[in-house]
Short mmCIF file of C-alpha atoms in Angstrom, two decimals:
data_model
loop_
_atom_site.label_atom_id
_atom_site.label_comp_id
_atom_site.label_asym_id
_atom_site.label_seq_id
_atom_site.Cartn_x
_atom_site.Cartn_y
_atom_site.Cartn_z
CA MET A 1 -3.27 -4.57 16.16
CA ILE A 2 -1.63 -4.19 12.33
CA VAL A 3 1.74 -2.92 12.16
CA ILE A 4 3.18 -1.64 9.06
CA PHE A 5 6.62 -1.29 8.02
CA GLY A 6 7.08 1.38 5.68
CA SER A 7 7.74 4.80 3.92
CA ILE A 8 6.93 8.16 4.83
CA ASN A 9 6.02 10.56 2.36
CA MET A 10 5.00 14.17 2.22
CA ASP A 11 3.61 14.75 -1.46
CA LEU A 12 3.59 17.21 -3.40
CA VAL A 13 1.08 17.16 -6.42
CA ALA A 14 0.41 19.62 -9.49
CA ARG A 15 -2.50 18.83 -12.08
CA VAL A 16 -2.32 18.95 -14.95
CA GLN A 17 -4.40 19.06 -18.58
CA ARG A 18 -2.01 15.88 -19.35
CA ILE A 19 1.06 13.72 -18.08
CA ALA A 20 4.57 15.12 -20.05
CA ARG A 21 6.40 13.02 -21.91
CA PRO A 22 10.32 12.35 -21.60
CA GLY A 23 11.30 15.93 -22.87
CA GLU A 24 8.24 17.72 -22.17
CA THR A 25 7.24 20.72 -19.91
CA VAL A 26 3.27 20.56 -18.43
CA LEU A 27 2.45 23.97 -17.03
CA SER A 28 0.08 23.60 -13.94
CA ARG A 29 -2.28 26.24 -11.77
CA ARG A 30 -0.79 25.30 -8.43
CA ALA A 31 0.94 22.70 -6.45
CA ASP A 32 -0.80 21.12 -3.20
CA SER A 33 0.91 19.58 -0.64
CA PHE A 34 -0.35 15.92 1.21
CA PHE A 35 -0.10 13.53 3.65
CA GLY A 36 1.29 10.44 1.78
CA GLY A 37 3.83 7.50 1.18
CA LYS A 38 2.82 4.02 0.66
CA GLY A 39 3.44 2.86 4.10
CA SER A 40 2.06 6.21 6.21
CA ASN A 41 -0.98 5.56 3.39
CA GLN A 42 -1.73 2.11 4.76
CA ALA A 43 -1.27 2.64 8.07
CA VAL A 44 -4.62 5.62 7.87
CA ALA A 45 -6.41 3.30 5.46
CA ALA A 46 -6.46 0.65 8.00
CA ALA A 47 -6.90 3.02 11.48
CA ARG A 48 -9.93 4.48 9.17
CA VAL A 49 -11.92 1.85 9.11
CA SER A 50 -10.93 0.19 12.36
CA HIS A 51 -13.38 -0.33 14.82
CA GLY A 52 -13.81 2.98 16.97
CA GLY A 53 -10.02 2.38 17.22
CA ARG A 54 -10.78 -1.29 18.68
CA MET A 55 -7.79 -3.00 16.14
CA ARG A 56 -4.91 -0.79 16.57
CA VAL A 57 -2.71 0.14 13.95
CA ALA A 58 0.42 1.38 15.28
CA MET A 59 3.93 2.03 12.29
CA ALA A 60 7.38 1.88 11.66
CA GLY A 61 9.32 4.02 9.66
CA ALA A 62 11.55 7.11 9.43
CA VAL A 63 11.15 10.82 8.87
CA GLY A 64 13.95 13.60 8.47
CA ASN A 65 14.35 16.28 11.31
CA ASP A 66 12.50 18.67 9.66
CA PRO A 67 8.87 20.62 9.05
CA PHE A 68 7.95 17.95 6.87
CA GLY A 69 8.51 15.26 9.08
CA MET A 70 7.16 16.97 12.12
CA ALA A 71 4.24 17.15 10.23
CA CYS A 72 3.73 13.92 8.95
CA LEU A 73 3.94 12.48 12.14
CA LYS A 74 1.30 14.55 13.88
CA ASN A 75 -0.79 13.15 10.99
CA LEU A 76 -0.44 10.08 11.65
CA GLU A 77 -1.22 10.61 14.95
CA GLU A 78 -4.15 12.39 14.98
CA ASN A 79 -5.35 9.12 12.68
CA GLY A 80 -4.92 7.39 16.05
CA ILE A 81 -1.23 5.61 14.65
CA ASP A 82 0.59 3.96 17.48
CA VAL A 83 3.72 6.68 16.48
CA SER A 84 6.37 5.32 19.19
CA ALA A 85 8.37 3.18 16.11
CA ILE A 86 9.06 6.01 14.02
CA ARG A 87 12.69 7.19 14.16
CA VAL A 88 13.26 10.91 12.93
CA THR A 89 16.86 10.87 11.58
CA ASP A 90 19.16 13.59 9.57
CA GLU A 91 18.07 11.84 6.37
CA PRO A 92 15.19 14.58 5.02
CA THR A 93 11.56 13.51 4.73
CA GLY A 94 10.96 11.55 1.82
CA CYS A 95 8.60 13.28 -0.71
CA ALA A 96 6.75 12.12 -4.04
CA PHE A 97 6.04 14.33 -6.89
CA ILE A 98 2.71 13.85 -8.02
CA THR A 99 1.34 15.11 -11.62
CA VAL A 100 -2.70 14.25 -12.12
CA ASP A 101 -4.03 14.35 -14.93
CA GLU A 102 -8.20 15.32 -16.19
CA ALA A 103 -9.50 11.85 -16.30
CA GLY A 104 -7.82 11.66 -12.74
CA GLU A 105 -4.74 9.19 -14.25
CA ASN A 106 -1.26 10.21 -12.04
CA ALA A 107 2.67 10.12 -12.41
CA ILE A 108 5.10 9.95 -9.49
CA THR A 109 8.20 10.33 -9.05
CA VAL A 110 10.03 9.46 -5.15
CA ALA A 111 12.72 11.13 -3.23
CA SER A 112 13.07 8.24 -0.77
CA GLY A 113 14.99 10.50 1.68
CA ALA A 114 14.69 8.93 5.38
CA ASN A 115 12.73 6.47 4.38
CA MET A 116 16.58 4.59 2.90
CA ALA A 117 17.61 4.50 7.07
CA LEU A 118 14.34 2.66 7.83
CA ARG A 119 15.66 -0.67 9.71
CA SER A 120 14.50 -4.25 10.89
CA ALA A 121 15.28 -3.56 14.89
CA ASP A 122 13.53 0.37 14.75
CA LEU A 123 10.54 -2.67 15.62
CA PRO A 124 10.73 -3.20 18.22
CA ASP A 125 9.53 -7.46 19.53
CA SER A 126 7.66 -5.84 22.12
CA LEU A 127 5.41 -3.92 19.37
CA LEU A 128 5.42 -6.95 16.70
CA SER A 129 4.15 -9.35 18.89
CA LYS A 130 0.95 -7.93 19.33
CA ALA A 131 0.33 -7.92 15.91
CA ALA A 132 -2.55 -9.77 14.52
CA VAL A 133 -0.57 -8.41 10.88
CA LEU A 134 2.08 -7.53 9.21
CA VAL A 135 1.76 -4.60 5.71
CA LEU A 136 4.99 -4.47 4.06
CA GLN A 137 5.80 -2.36 0.97
CA MET A 138 9.51 -1.25 -1.59
CA GLU A 139 9.66 1.45 -0.90
CA VAL A 140 12.01 0.79 2.04
CA PRO A 141 15.02 -1.14 1.98
CA ILE A 142 14.50 -4.30 1.21
CA ALA A 143 16.40 -6.29 3.24
CA GLU A 144 15.23 -4.96 6.17
CA ASN A 145 11.57 -6.03 4.72
CA LEU A 146 12.88 -9.52 4.62
CA GLU A 147 14.20 -9.26 8.33
CA VAL A 148 10.39 -7.75 9.67
CA ALA A 149 8.98 -10.23 7.91
CA ALA A 150 10.83 -13.58 8.93
CA ARG A 151 10.52 -12.05 12.49
CA ALA A 152 7.07 -11.84 12.41
CA ARG A 153 6.26 -15.22 10.61
CA ARG A 154 8.35 -16.59 14.11
CA ALA A 155 6.40 -15.08 16.14
CA GLY A 156 3.06 -15.84 13.93
CA VAL A 157 1.94 -12.64 12.15
CA LYS A 158 0.57 -12.73 8.90
CA VAL A 159 2.54 -10.97 6.51
CA VAL A 160 1.18 -9.26 3.59
CA TRP A 161 3.35 -7.78 0.99
CA ASN A 162 1.90 -4.57 -1.14
CA PHE A 163 5.45 -6.03 -4.21
CA ALA A 164 5.33 -2.04 -4.71
CA PRO A 165 6.62 -0.22 -6.76
CA VAL A 166 8.82 -3.28 -8.63
CA PRO A 167 11.95 -3.38 -6.69
CA PRO A 168 15.24 -4.34 -8.98
CA ILE A 169 15.11 -7.69 -8.18
CA LYS A 170 16.52 -10.21 -10.73
CA GLU A 171 16.48 -13.27 -9.24
CA ARG A 172 14.36 -16.13 -8.62
CA SER A 173 16.76 -17.16 -6.00
CA ALA A 174 15.64 -13.77 -4.44
CA MET A 175 11.88 -13.23 -5.39
CA ALA A 176 11.32 -16.92 -3.38
CA GLU A 177 13.18 -15.29 -0.39
CA LEU A 178 10.69 -12.78 -0.32
CA LEU A 179 7.16 -14.85 -1.31
CA ALA A 180 8.35 -17.46 1.21
CA VAL A 181 7.63 -15.03 4.53
CA THR A 182 4.90 -13.79 2.20
CA ASP A 183 0.88 -15.05 3.03
CA VAL A 184 -1.09 -12.27 0.89
CA LEU A 185 0.94 -11.28 -1.63
CA VAL A 186 -1.06 -8.14 -3.49
CA VAL A 187 -0.24 -6.73 -6.76
CA ASN A 188 -2.16 -4.87 -9.70
CA GLU A 189 -1.40 -6.48 -13.74
CA HIS A 190 1.59 -4.54 -13.81
CA GLU A 191 3.00 -5.83 -11.14
CA ALA A 192 2.30 -9.17 -11.34
CA LEU A 193 3.41 -9.68 -15.21
CA ALA A 194 6.99 -8.33 -14.07
CA VAL A 195 6.76 -10.88 -10.98
CA ALA A 196 5.83 -14.09 -12.61
CA ASP A 197 9.15 -12.58 -15.20
CA ILE A 198 11.50 -11.98 -11.82
CA ALA A 199 10.03 -15.54 -11.23
CA GLY A 200 10.30 -17.39 -14.29
CA THR A 201 7.11 -18.04 -15.40
CA PRO A 202 6.30 -15.44 -17.91
CA ALA A 203 3.23 -15.12 -18.36
CA GLY A 204 2.58 -12.31 -21.93
CA GLU A 205 0.04 -9.87 -20.79
CA ASP A 206 -2.21 -12.47 -18.58
CA TYR A 207 -2.21 -10.95 -15.47
CA LEU A 208 -4.51 -13.27 -13.57
CA LYS A 209 -2.29 -16.27 -15.69
CA ALA A 210 1.13 -14.45 -13.85
CA GLY A 211 -1.35 -14.46 -10.36
CA SER A 212 -1.67 -18.34 -10.79
CA ALA A 213 1.92 -19.51 -11.53
CA ILE A 214 2.78 -16.94 -8.55
CA SER A 215 0.60 -18.74 -6.13
CA SER A 216 1.21 -22.32 -7.03
CA SER A 217 5.07 -21.55 -7.81
CA PHE A 218 5.72 -19.87 -3.75
CA GLY A 219 2.15 -20.95 -1.65
CA SER A 220 1.03 -17.94 -0.77
CA ILE A 221 -2.43 -16.37 -1.78
CA CYS A 222 -1.53 -13.71 -4.47
CA ILE A 223 -4.00 -10.49 -4.78
CA VAL A 224 -3.83 -9.05 -8.36
CA THR A 225 -5.48 -5.57 -7.87
CA ALA A 226 -7.01 -4.50 -11.71
CA GLY A 227 -8.44 -1.01 -11.16
CA SER A 228 -11.98 -0.91 -12.60
CA ARG A 229 -12.43 -4.17 -12.56
CA GLY A 230 -12.00 -4.89 -9.24
CA ALA A 231 -10.04 -7.88 -7.60
CA TYR A 232 -8.92 -11.13 -7.99
CA ALA A 233 -7.52 -13.26 -5.22
CA ILE A 234 -6.06 -16.70 -6.68
CA ALA A 235 -4.99 -19.40 -3.99
CA PRO A 236 -2.28 -22.02 -4.23
CA ASP A 237 -5.19 -24.69 -5.59
CA GLY A 238 -5.81 -22.05 -8.48
CA THR A 239 -9.18 -21.25 -6.08
CA GLN A 240 -10.22 -17.21 -7.21
CA ALA A 241 -12.07 -14.90 -5.98
CA HIS A 242 -13.42 -11.78 -7.64
CA ALA A 243 -14.47 -8.32 -5.89
CA THR A 244 -16.26 -5.91 -8.04
CA ALA A 245 -14.91 -2.14 -7.76
CA ARG A 246 -18.20 0.11 -7.14
CA PRO A 247 -18.77 2.54 -10.96
CA ILE A 248 -16.98 6.40 -9.98
CA VAL A 249 -16.17 9.46 -11.93
CA PRO A 250 -12.81 9.54 -10.33
CA VAL A 251 -11.38 12.38 -9.19
CA ASP A 252 -7.32 11.51 -8.33
CA THR A 253 -6.98 8.12 -8.40
CA THR A 254 -3.57 8.56 -5.74
CA GLY A 255 -3.46 6.29 -2.86
CA ALA A 256 -6.36 4.25 -4.39
CA GLY A 257 -3.83 0.73 -3.86
CA ASP A 258 -2.52 1.78 -0.94
CA THR A 259 -6.27 2.02 0.41
CA PHE A 260 -7.38 -1.41 -1.14
CA VAL A 261 -4.31 -3.41 0.67
CA GLY A 262 -4.87 -0.93 4.80
CA VAL A 263 -8.84 -1.82 4.31
CA LEU A 264 -7.89 -5.12 3.31
CA ALA A 265 -5.37 -5.64 6.33
CA ASN A 266 -7.68 -4.61 8.34
CA GLY A 267 -10.40 -7.04 7.03
CA ILE A 268 -7.83 -9.80 7.89
CA ALA A 269 -7.29 -8.72 11.36
CA GLU A 270 -10.67 -9.01 12.01
CA GLY A 271 -10.63 -12.61 11.06
CA LEU A 272 -12.54 -11.65 7.49
CA GLU A 273 -11.81 -14.93 4.88
CA VAL A 274 -9.57 -13.32 1.99
CA GLY A 275 -12.67 -12.78 -0.24
CA ARG A 276 -14.69 -10.22 2.46
CA ALA A 277 -11.35 -8.63 3.14
CA MET A 278 -10.72 -7.73 -0.61
CA GLU A 279 -14.49 -7.06 -0.89
CA ARG A 280 -14.45 -4.00 1.97
CA ALA A 281 -11.14 -3.18 0.28
CA CYS A 282 -11.95 -2.46 -3.44
CA ALA A 283 -14.96 -0.31 -1.78
CA ALA A 284 -12.57 1.68 0.69
CA ALA A 285 -10.31 2.06 -2.75
CA SER A 286 -13.52 3.10 -5.06
CA LEU A 287 -14.27 5.95 -1.90
CA SER A 288 -10.91 6.98 -2.32
CA CYS A 289 -10.39 8.35 -5.36
CA LEU A 290 -13.37 10.77 -4.95
CA THR A 291 -10.95 12.92 -3.64
CA ALA A 292 -8.04 14.77 -4.13
CA GLY A 293 -5.26 13.40 -2.21
CA ALA A 294 -3.62 10.78 -0.81
CA GLN A 295 -5.00 10.31 2.07
CA ALA A 296 -8.21 12.72 2.38
CA GLY A 297 -10.92 10.87 0.07
CA MET A 298 -10.08 7.68 2.39
CA PRO A 299 -13.43 6.28 4.15
CA LYS A 300 -13.67 6.21 7.89
CA ARG A 301 -15.62 3.06 9.10
CA GLN A 302 -19.37 3.74 9.27
CA VAL A 303 -18.64 6.13 5.87
CA LEU A 304 -17.57 2.90 4.39
CA ASP A 305 -20.57 0.03 5.94
CA GLN A 306 -23.00 2.22 4.80
CA HIS A 307 -21.97 2.56 1.14
CA LEU A 308 -21.69 -1.89 1.70
CA SER A 309 -25.35 -1.11 2.67
CA GLN A 310 -26.49 0.56 -0.27
CA ALA A 311 -24.58 -0.65 -3.17
#
């Protein structure tokens, strides 16, 4: 089983010619709503590539007692995800406000809402004990993430931590505490540089140097995603693996990183070595960019396997 502990949002998306600069207003013809939240996205990505549901996916999260919350719960259930550990709260369901430009790039503002009410206790030991992999992100309280990760490590569950968005951590001791309970850290280029700075091993603009410093300093595998350049896995001994990204013309890159994490977690749970799991995750992330919305383009297993066989 894969367990995701994290955020659930409704995404409100507007397509624009270009993303607004500070103090500027740009017009869009319409706004569309999509299911989102990094936790929810990663859960859906993992569930869609499970072998006909044979690799179960469960989610622990929090939503509001409002139409967005009920719709998000229904969506997760329809994707075959166990929602027994999702709590309905008095806080409003989280919302993300997303603008997407003509090149498919995006800018995102998140109103956390119920996500900040999520607690470690919402994930029962009876569910966590069945997991092969626990997936975390940074859109819920850090202290709760840390507690759940520590519980997972004690139970022998592998912890995959997507360090996004970068939280306001400034002390190396706090970063060390986080990485001490992490088996695989997933960051993009900018996040890798931020983690390296916090950890006291600044790498300038060299994200691979940053990933190597993080991995060697803290003993976890660091995976750096680099958009069209693919992804790099760096082990504590300095060994590197690279997975290429498939050439595409993106429609919407929203959710590509979450697709990568969810499919990576599925591969690790199935027993693939990290390099192979990363290859599959890169291919899935590329496919996800071909459709608007964070979850709409996330591929199912048959589509992904066919794409990999043709590549």
